[in-house]
């Protein structure tokens, strides 16, 4: 006579094998980890470069070149680290692109001439427009200028952008000189004017009360009018 047991008549456990119960603590940890993982914004095809440049500018405005790192920029833009290499090839190339963006933003207002104004007068107004002549902009410029002598990519970008800017300012100076029958070295006067504006901007960045916008604009006219007459 076979006595039934929990192992069955053949002496082994014939119950269905069940998976071990899940560890509730491990499951909770897994869910918590999943919730903490940041969402990576892959960006659309048309915007990655612009978004990374904007993020680089934001980081630089906040903390200078020390903030201009892969981790900080990607965190600011909400993208994965590999996108900088994919779209720019290197951090130096991204830095050059940031420099080009600053030049474009700074000179965009100089390309707009108000009807009734001479081109040179419009340029002076644009140099001291609030969106250009402000502490945040000059904080970024000071950071970029400090890197020009150290970075070949940035030095090349500066040379290209600066030559175009000098040519445009010299053109406006030449027009004013011709109108008043004056003979001047327009390119030299343009470089001097640009240097003066940059220096005034640095002082405004350090202490706005010591260099108000109206005083800075007047200083530029003091430089130009002996050479060009009224404009």
Short mmCIF file of C-alpha atoms in Angstrom, two decimals:
data_model
loop_
_atom_site.label_atom_id
_atom_site.label_comp_id
_atom_site.label_asym_id
_atom_site.label_seq_id
_atom_site.Cartn_x
_atom_site.Cartn_y
_atom_site.Cartn_z
CA UNK A 1 0.00 0.00 0.00
CA UNK A 2 1.36 3.35 -1.01
CA UNK A 3 0.91 6.03 1.57
CA UNK A 4 0.24 9.39 -0.08
CA UNK A 5 2.54 12.15 1.04
CA UNK A 6 3.10 15.71 -0.04
CA UNK A 7 5.79 14.36 -2.38
CA UNK A 8 3.30 12.10 -4.13
CA UNK A 9 3.44 8.43 -4.54
CA UNK A 10 6.74 8.47 -6.39
CA UNK A 11 8.62 10.29 -3.69
CA UNK A 12 9.25 13.68 -5.35
CA UNK A 13 7.51 17.04 -5.29
CA UNK A 14 5.10 16.96 -8.20
CA UNK A 15 3.73 20.45 -7.59
CA UNK A 16 4.26 23.04 -10.31
CA UNK A 17 7.42 25.00 -9.83
CA UNK A 18 6.66 28.62 -9.09
CA UNK A 19 9.04 31.57 -9.59
CA UNK A 20 10.46 33.02 -6.43
CA UNK A 21 8.52 35.97 -5.08
CA UNK A 22 9.79 39.38 -6.10
CA UNK A 23 11.63 41.39 -3.54
CA UNK A 24 9.41 44.36 -2.89
CA UNK A 25 12.32 46.52 -1.76
CA UNK A 26 14.24 45.79 -4.96
CA UNK A 27 11.18 46.61 -7.05
CA UNK A 28 10.69 49.93 -5.28
CA UNK A 29 14.34 50.84 -5.83
CA UNK A 30 14.04 49.99 -9.52
CA UNK A 31 11.02 52.26 -9.90
CA UNK A 32 12.67 55.07 -8.00
CA UNK A 33 15.77 54.85 -10.19
CA UNK A 34 13.63 54.91 -13.32
CA UNK A 35 11.82 58.03 -12.15
CA UNK A 36 15.07 59.86 -11.38
CA UNK A 37 16.57 59.29 -14.83
CA UNK A 38 16.50 62.67 -16.65
CA UNK A 39 14.74 62.83 -19.96
CA UNK A 40 17.23 63.44 -22.75
CA UNK A 41 16.04 65.93 -25.32
CA UNK A 42 17.29 64.75 -28.71
CA UNK A 43 16.26 68.00 -30.43
CA UNK A 44 14.87 68.24 -33.92
CA UNK A 45 17.02 68.34 -37.02
CA UNK A 46 16.75 72.11 -37.45
CA UNK A 47 17.69 73.28 -33.98
CA UNK A 48 20.59 71.35 -32.34
CA UNK A 49 23.41 73.72 -33.32
CA UNK A 50 21.46 76.83 -32.35
CA UNK A 51 20.37 75.30 -29.04
CA UNK A 52 23.91 74.28 -28.13
CA UNK A 53 25.27 77.73 -29.02
CA UNK A 54 22.56 79.38 -26.91
CA UNK A 55 23.36 77.04 -24.03
CA UNK A 56 27.07 77.86 -24.35
CA UNK A 57 26.30 81.58 -24.19
CA UNK A 58 24.10 81.09 -21.12
CA UNK A 59 26.82 79.13 -19.32
CA UNK A 60 29.47 81.68 -20.22
CA UNK A 61 27.32 84.60 -19.05
CA UNK A 62 26.75 82.81 -15.76
CA UNK A 63 30.32 81.83 -14.91
CA UNK A 64 32.85 82.63 -17.62
CA UNK A 65 35.04 80.03 -19.28
CA UNK A 66 34.87 77.80 -16.17
CA UNK A 67 31.20 77.16 -16.93
CA UNK A 68 31.89 76.43 -20.60
CA UNK A 69 32.14 72.64 -20.21
CA UNK A 70 30.51 69.70 -21.98
CA UNK A 71 28.52 68.72 -18.89
CA UNK A 72 27.26 72.23 -18.11
CA UNK A 73 26.33 73.04 -21.70
CA UNK A 74 24.53 69.74 -22.27
CA UNK A 75 22.67 70.11 -18.99
CA UNK A 76 21.65 73.65 -19.97
CA UNK A 77 20.39 72.46 -23.37
CA UNK A 78 18.91 69.20 -22.03
CA UNK A 79 20.77 67.01 -24.53
CA UNK A 80 23.14 64.06 -24.46
CA UNK A 81 26.89 64.72 -24.32
CA UNK A 82 27.57 63.24 -27.76
CA UNK A 83 25.67 65.97 -29.60
CA UNK A 84 28.47 68.51 -29.21
CA UNK A 85 30.93 66.21 -30.98
CA UNK A 86 28.29 65.26 -33.56
CA UNK A 87 27.40 68.84 -34.52
CA UNK A 88 30.67 70.72 -33.89
CA UNK A 89 33.44 68.13 -33.73
CA UNK A 90 35.08 69.72 -30.69
CA UNK A 91 34.58 72.22 -27.88
CA UNK A 92 36.94 74.63 -29.67
CA UNK A 93 34.66 74.64 -32.70
CA UNK A 94 31.64 75.27 -30.45
CA UNK A 95 33.52 78.16 -28.83
CA UNK A 96 34.19 79.65 -32.27
CA UNK A 97 30.49 79.29 -33.12
CA UNK A 98 29.58 81.11 -29.89
CA UNK A 99 31.97 83.92 -30.90
CA UNK A 100 30.33 84.17 -34.31
CA UNK A 101 26.87 84.31 -32.71
CA UNK A 102 27.97 87.16 -30.41
CA UNK A 103 29.31 89.12 -33.39
CA UNK A 104 26.10 88.51 -35.32
CA UNK A 105 23.92 89.64 -32.41
CA UNK A 106 26.08 92.69 -31.77
CA UNK A 107 26.22 93.82 -35.40
CA UNK A 108 22.62 92.97 -36.28
CA UNK A 109 21.42 96.27 -34.82
CA UNK A 110 24.17 98.14 -36.66
CA UNK A 111 22.73 96.97 -39.98
CA UNK A 112 19.48 98.85 -39.39
CA UNK A 113 19.49 102.53 -40.40
CA UNK A 114 16.64 104.73 -39.22
CA UNK A 115 15.25 106.92 -42.05
CA UNK A 116 16.60 110.46 -41.78
CA UNK A 117 19.79 109.41 -39.98
CA UNK A 118 23.21 109.18 -41.55
CA UNK A 119 24.71 105.73 -41.54
CA UNK A 120 27.41 106.71 -39.04
CA UNK A 121 24.92 108.29 -36.63
CA UNK A 122 22.83 105.13 -36.85
CA UNK A 123 25.92 103.04 -36.09
CA UNK A 124 26.65 105.05 -32.96
CA UNK A 125 23.08 104.61 -31.77
CA UNK A 126 23.35 100.88 -32.44
CA UNK A 127 26.66 100.55 -30.56
CA UNK A 128 24.93 101.78 -27.42
CA UNK A 129 21.59 100.03 -27.85
CA UNK A 130 20.46 98.30 -24.61
CA UNK A 131 20.58 94.84 -26.18
CA UNK A 132 24.26 95.35 -27.06
CA UNK A 133 25.73 97.75 -24.49
CA UNK A 134 25.01 95.90 -21.24
CA UNK A 135 26.92 94.11 -18.49
CA UNK A 136 25.91 90.59 -19.51
CA UNK A 137 27.10 91.08 -23.09
CA UNK A 138 30.44 92.48 -22.01
CA UNK A 139 30.89 89.68 -19.46
CA UNK A 140 30.67 87.27 -22.39
CA UNK A 141 32.95 89.40 -24.56
CA UNK A 142 35.60 89.57 -21.85
CA UNK A 143 35.55 85.78 -21.59
CA UNK A 144 35.83 85.35 -25.37
CA UNK A 145 38.57 87.96 -25.78
CA UNK A 146 40.56 86.23 -23.06
CA UNK A 147 40.52 83.02 -25.12
CA UNK A 148 41.41 84.51 -28.52
CA UNK A 149 45.17 84.36 -27.96
CA UNK A 150 44.95 80.81 -26.58
CA UNK A 151 42.71 79.14 -29.13
CA UNK A 152 43.51 78.77 -32.83
CA UNK A 153 39.88 78.20 -33.86
CA UNK A 154 38.77 81.28 -31.98
CA UNK A 155 41.63 83.38 -33.32
CA UNK A 156 40.62 82.52 -36.88
CA UNK A 157 36.97 83.32 -36.20
CA UNK A 158 37.92 86.64 -34.61
CA UNK A 159 40.07 87.62 -37.59
CA UNK A 160 37.25 86.89 -40.03
CA UNK A 161 34.53 88.65 -38.04
CA UNK A 162 36.66 91.67 -37.10
CA UNK A 163 37.74 92.37 -40.68
CA UNK A 164 34.11 92.47 -41.84
CA UNK A 165 33.14 94.72 -38.93
CA UNK A 166 36.00 97.16 -39.59
CA UNK A 167 35.05 97.30 -43.27
CA UNK A 168 31.41 98.16 -42.43
CA UNK A 169 32.34 100.86 -39.91
CA UNK A 170 34.98 102.29 -42.25
CA UNK A 171 32.36 102.49 -44.99
CA UNK A 172 30.08 104.57 -42.76
CA UNK A 173 33.00 106.83 -41.77
CA UNK A 174 34.01 107.25 -45.42
CA UNK A 175 30.47 108.30 -46.35
CA UNK A 176 30.45 110.94 -43.59
CA UNK A 177 33.86 112.23 -44.66
CA UNK A 178 32.82 112.52 -48.32
CA UNK A 179 29.64 114.34 -47.34
CA UNK A 180 31.63 116.98 -45.45
CA UNK A 181 34.53 117.15 -47.91
CA UNK A 182 37.04 115.64 -45.48
CA UNK A 183 39.92 113.29 -46.22
CA UNK A 184 40.55 110.62 -43.57
CA UNK A 185 42.05 107.17 -43.16
CA UNK A 186 38.66 105.53 -42.72
CA UNK A 187 39.99 102.09 -41.82
CA UNK A 188 42.29 103.45 -39.09
CA UNK A 189 39.55 105.64 -37.67
CA UNK A 190 37.17 102.67 -37.73
CA UNK A 191 39.59 100.48 -35.75
CA UNK A 192 40.12 103.32 -33.26
CA UNK A 193 36.37 103.80 -32.83
CA UNK A 194 35.78 100.08 -32.30
CA UNK A 195 38.55 99.93 -29.71
CA UNK A 196 37.10 102.95 -27.92
CA UNK A 197 33.62 101.40 -27.82
CA UNK A 198 35.05 98.15 -26.45
CA UNK A 199 36.96 100.01 -23.73
CA UNK A 200 33.90 102.06 -22.79
CA UNK A 201 31.90 98.85 -22.61
CA UNK A 202 34.41 97.25 -20.25
CA UNK A 203 34.25 100.26 -17.93
CA UNK A 204 30.44 100.17 -18.11
CA UNK A 205 30.58 96.46 -17.22
CA UNK A 206 32.80 97.14 -14.20
CA UNK A 207 30.94 100.20 -12.94
CA UNK A 208 27.89 101.41 -14.92
CA UNK A 209 27.62 104.58 -12.83
CA UNK A 210 31.10 105.70 -13.86
CA UNK A 211 30.36 105.22 -17.58
CA UNK A 212 26.71 105.92 -18.41
CA UNK A 213 25.56 105.29 -21.95
CA UNK A 214 25.20 108.98 -22.81
CA UNK A 215 28.76 109.72 -21.66
CA UNK A 216 30.06 106.81 -23.75
CA UNK A 217 28.19 108.01 -26.85
CA UNK A 218 29.53 111.54 -26.34
CA UNK A 219 33.09 110.19 -26.10
CA UNK A 220 32.72 108.61 -29.55
CA UNK A 221 31.51 111.87 -31.07
CA UNK A 222 34.46 113.64 -29.43
CA UNK A 223 36.74 111.23 -31.29
CA UNK A 224 35.04 111.49 -34.67
CA UNK A 225 33.89 115.09 -35.13
CA UNK A 226 37.37 116.71 -35.36
CA UNK A 227 38.06 114.39 -38.32
CA UNK A 228 34.63 114.35 -39.96
CA UNK A 229 32.78 117.45 -38.85
CA UNK A 230 29.16 117.13 -37.75
CA UNK A 231 27.32 114.05 -38.94
#
